[in-house]
Amino acid sequence: MGSLLVGQSGGPTAVINSSILGVFKEALRHEEITHIYGAINGIDGVLNERFIEVTKETSLDNWKTTPGAILGSVRLRLKKYPEDLELYEKIKEVFKKYDITHFFYCGGNDSMDTCYKINDYFKQIGYKCTVLGLPKTVDNDLVETDHCPGYGSAAKIVSTIMAEVYHDTSVYKKGRVTIVEIMGRDAGWLTAATHLANVYNNGPDLIYLPESAFDMDKFLEDVKNLYDKKKKVLVAVSEGIKDKNGEYILNYQNSSEGDAFGHLQLGGVALVLSDTVSQKLKLPVRAIELNLPQRCAAHLASLTDVNEAFKCGSFGVKSALKNKTGYMIAMERVANYKIKFVLKPLNLIAEQVKPFPTKWIIDGNKISDEYLDYVLPLIKGESYPKYINGLPVFAKIDKH
Amino acid sequence: MGSLLVGQSGGPTAVINSSILGVFKEALRHEEITHIYGAINGIDGVLNERFIEVTKETSLDNWKTTPGAILGSVRLRLKKYPEDLELYEKIKEVFKKYDITHFFYCGGNDSMDTCYKINDYFKQIGYKCTVLGLPKTVDNDLVETDHCPGYGSAAKIVSTIMAEVYHDTSVYKKGRVTIVEIMGRDAGWLTAATHLANVYNNGPDLIYLPESAFDMDKFLEDVKNLYDKKKKVLVAVSEGIKDKNGEYILNYQNSSEGDAFGHLQLGGVALVLSDTVSQKLKLPVRAIELNLPQRCAAHLASLTDVNEAFKCGSFGVKSALKNKTGYMIAMERVANYKIKFVLKPLNLIAEQVKPFPTKWIIDGNKISDEYLDYVLPLIKGESYPKYINGLPVFAKIDKH
């Protein structure tokens, strides 16, 4: 007996709400769970007792197809106990007050770290509460899992947009160099997904990931050769590409100019590259940064991804009720793409990054078709939101 | 008896190919049309005799749901006859060689001007060929028609993305100022469509169109007030906003800095505004330029728009067979949103721009709900492409 609490942390995706819904729906089936809470803005909501309570009467319509994070998110990172002592004690105090015996935290590497630390703290002080992590990230860079909820949907929209942009940019006899920037600070998984556009349509001619050292001269040479031949070039580039010395290409822009444009966060490498193409090759060029819309496109999510995210949540509740604690829900791929949900120790996952395999990068600027076997099952099926009068209808809650 | 030729000019949309398909499908039903041709890259294809021929055997699968312009486009503008004499005579020569008696040109203001000039030339030299314009533009700025094919689909994706971006940017207690830039050099129709996100979801707090003089101080004040209250602000801005002296806000950036980032074409006003917010208000800010993906999003087009675009094409062929010439196909809205297809003289349309009505702009930074009555029917219904293995499949032709 006891109550369940779920929160979310880090950047949103198109399917986080499906994971949270999976927790809620499964929890509602078990009478031994006395109350079901969602923390508003993750750990911040815990510290400030900002909860919503979910009962059989709560409307959970459209959660599966609503992007973002309905419960809200937070960027707070906990230091290792006994540092941040006050925060830990406040968490325990609130958990006791609400009789929380099952805690779930949905997020990426940092969130798994938070999960790990809270679980560790509870163990040390002997507080009985299961702590489980629910994976989510469009970056697909969590270790110990075949892939992450959020990635399939982001891969689907990014590859679809890439095929559309190809159609748009190929209409003139003499076109431009088009450079499309895709999210991925440390891992190139999402940028690699642009190669999917080459399966049935046309996609990028050149693809650059952080896992392969970027050489500006070679890039300019490749662009020039392709433009001479085709009179248009489509390039996909990860925001986090670096040169052989580990320097971000983004930093090639003079920092005072960078500031002038407000590019204080990582992002804007497409502008650096398009500037260089314009100056050095004197070719017409356009930079496109896909930006936030690529990670919240619930209007075209992967049905496989939506369903797997949901199942991560429900499997999590079942595991918690078996008193499993200190794990992340992970996915194992078995023959013919069946997914087995398993538990992996949080300490193996926290702060680790799974890079895109270099064996699937060809010549530093193309992706091997072997990657397609891995990714195609993840984008299968189309999840659409409900439309009324031509407009999507997303879920909302009252964030008092 | 005689042959039919159709071409396209100017920037692509999500539904041009549906208009061209409407021409082809209707033309195939009439045996008096001896050959049906598509000109590759518009007038350029005419001048160079680069045609595809369409017969009953030609596969036209997926044309309705393929973005861009399958036949290709061109930016060429004709001077008034007898200037560009050689070009006009070459066009006539090619038309005679292929026995073209019905010509269609699909495009925006400039293309209607081309249509008008060719029709005028044919009249002057006594060459018998009907010339009709098919409207298309995401800008919705053609006069003499209730709206333009291409606008409904762009309005639908822009408003959907805006609702998603709201969900993404509202997850933190303390968020950012997010400034989203939307296409529209001279007319704010597409930026106004972001207000649709406010109908069932949440959308932009502030909306700025070229039709209302932009005041930087007032903008900063509005952003500051909203941020103080809500800790996050969502702004939609048209690329073509100008101040009260008619100066583009885009030009507020020092031109040397502009060059450094390769922003040689119009675009990038969101960067100018985000820079100013960052410098003057010291608030966290993010600029998002929706860029090409907003005009070629066939993965979520308006079904109404796709079908109307098709009907423009078929109505055009029927009109041509009645020897109508020198007109653009236009749409009239009758009670309860029924659309009547009509013919409007090209000379009334060429080079004209229909601005967004200022009566629907409130305080220079909001859109009136009266606009919703106008726009809601245009975005009705969802048109999706065919997917195989999770990927959209678009049409292609061999552009020899």
mmCIF file with all atom_site columns, C-alpha atoms in Angstrom, chain A residues 167 170-171, chain B residues 8 12-13 16-18 20-21 24 39-41 52 59-73 394-399:
data_model
loop_
_atom_site.group_PDB
_atom_site.id
_atom_site.type_symbol
_atom_site.label_atom_id
_atom_site.label_alt_id
_atom_site.label_comp_id
_atom_site.label_asym_id
_atom_site.label_entity_id
_atom_site.label_seq_id
_atom_site.pdbx_PDB_ins_code
_atom_site.Cartn_x
_atom_site.Cartn_y
_atom_site.Cartn_z
_atom_site.occupancy
_atom_site.B_iso_or_equiv
_atom_site.pdbx_formal_charge
_atom_site.auth_seq_id
_atom_site.auth_comp_id
_atom_site.auth_asym_id
_atom_site.auth_atom_id
_atom_site.pdbx_PDB_model_num
ATOM 1  C CA . HIS A 1 167 ? 11.209 18.341 -53.317 1.00 0.00 ? 167 HIS A CA 1
ATOM 2  C CA . SER A 1 170 ? 14.960 20.733 -56.444 1.00 0.00 ? 170 SER A CA 1
ATOM 3  C CA . VAL A 1 171 ? 12.427 22.705 -58.500 1.00 0.00 ? 171 VAL A CA 1
ATOM 4  C CA . GLN B 1 8   ? 4.725  26.121 -63.292 1.00 0.00 ? 8   GLN B CA 1
ATOM 5  C CA . PRO B 1 12  ? 6.545  25.687 -54.665 1.00 0.00 ? 12  PRO B CA 1
ATOM 6  C CA . THR B 1 13  ? 3.713  24.790 -52.282 1.00 0.00 ? 13  THR B CA 1
ATOM 7  C CA . ILE B 1 16  ? 0.758  22.705 -56.869 1.00 0.00 ? 16  ILE B CA 1
ATOM 8  C CA . ASN B 1 17  ? 1.040  19.129 -58.033 1.00 0.00 ? 17  ASN B CA 1
ATOM 9  C CA . SER B 1 18  ? -2.634 18.653 -57.229 1.00 0.00 ? 18  SER B CA 1
ATOM 10 C CA . ILE B 1 20  ? -1.337 20.134 -62.336 1.00 0.00 ? 20  ILE B CA 1
ATOM 11 C CA . LEU B 1 21  ? -2.926 16.719 -61.762 1.00 0.00 ? 21  LEU B CA 1
ATOM 12 C CA . PHE B 1 24  ? -3.955 16.268 -66.617 1.00 0.00 ? 24  PHE B CA 1
ATOM 13 C CA . ALA B 1 39  ? 6.863  21.810 -69.462 1.00 0.00 ? 39  ALA B CA 1
ATOM 14 C CA . ILE B 1 40  ? 9.894  21.091 -67.283 1.00 0.00 ? 40  ILE B CA 1
ATOM 15 C CA . ASN B 1 41  ? 10.929 24.254 -65.407 1.00 0.00 ? 41  ASN B CA 1
ATOM 16 C CA . ILE B 1 52  ? 6.969  15.252 -70.512 1.00 0.00 ? 52  ILE B CA 1
ATOM 17 C CA . SER B 1 59  ? 1.408  6.820  -63.761 1.00 0.00 ? 59  SER B CA 1
ATOM 18 C CA . LEU B 1 60  ? 0.086  9.799  -61.860 1.00 0.00 ? 60  LEU B CA 1
ATOM 19 C CA . ASP B 1 61  ? 0.132  8.038  -58.476 1.00 0.00 ? 61  ASP B CA 1
ATOM 20 C CA . ASN B 1 62  ? 0.752  10.200 -55.414 1.00 0.00 ? 62  ASN B CA 1
ATOM 21 C CA . TRP B 1 63  ? 0.752  13.516 -57.326 1.00 0.00 ? 63  TRP B CA 1
ATOM 22 C CA . LYS B 1 64  ? -1.996 14.878 -55.067 1.00 0.00 ? 64  LYS B CA 1
ATOM 23 C CA . THR B 1 65  ? 0.134  14.359 -51.969 1.00 0.00 ? 65  THR B CA 1
ATOM 24 C CA . THR B 1 66  ? 3.586  15.259 -53.287 1.00 0.00 ? 66  THR B CA 1
ATOM 25 C CA . PRO B 1 67  ? 5.021  18.648 -52.294 1.00 0.00 ? 67  PRO B CA 1
ATOM 26 C CA . GLY B 1 68  ? 7.137  20.996 -54.383 1.00 0.00 ? 68  GLY B CA 1
ATOM 27 C CA . ALA B 1 69  ? 6.626  21.165 -58.123 1.00 0.00 ? 69  ALA B CA 1
ATOM 28 C CA . ILE B 1 70  ? 7.144  17.857 -59.890 1.00 0.00 ? 70  ILE B CA 1
ATOM 29 C CA . LEU B 1 71  ? 7.466  19.572 -63.269 1.00 0.00 ? 71  LEU B CA 1
ATOM 30 C CA . GLY B 1 72  ? 10.046 21.959 -61.853 1.00 0.00 ? 72  GLY B CA 1
ATOM 31 C CA . SER B 1 73  ? 9.811  25.729 -61.715 1.00 0.00 ? 73  SER B CA 1
ATOM 32 C CA . PHE B 1 394 ? 6.203  10.985 -53.088 1.00 0.00 ? 394 PHE B CA 1
ATOM 33 C CA . ALA B 1 395 ? 5.867  11.067 -56.867 1.00 0.00 ? 395 ALA B CA 1
ATOM 34 C CA . LYS B 1 396 ? 8.817  11.606 -59.174 1.00 0.00 ? 396 LYS B CA 1
ATOM 35 C CA . ILE B 1 397 ? 9.225  12.016 -62.896 1.00 0.00 ? 397 ILE B CA 1
ATOM 36 C CA . ASP B 1 398 ? 12.227 11.652 -65.122 1.00 0.00 ? 398 ASP B CA 1
ATOM 37 C CA . LYS B 1 399 ? 13.303 15.235 -65.881 1.00 0.00 ? 399 LYS B CA 1
#
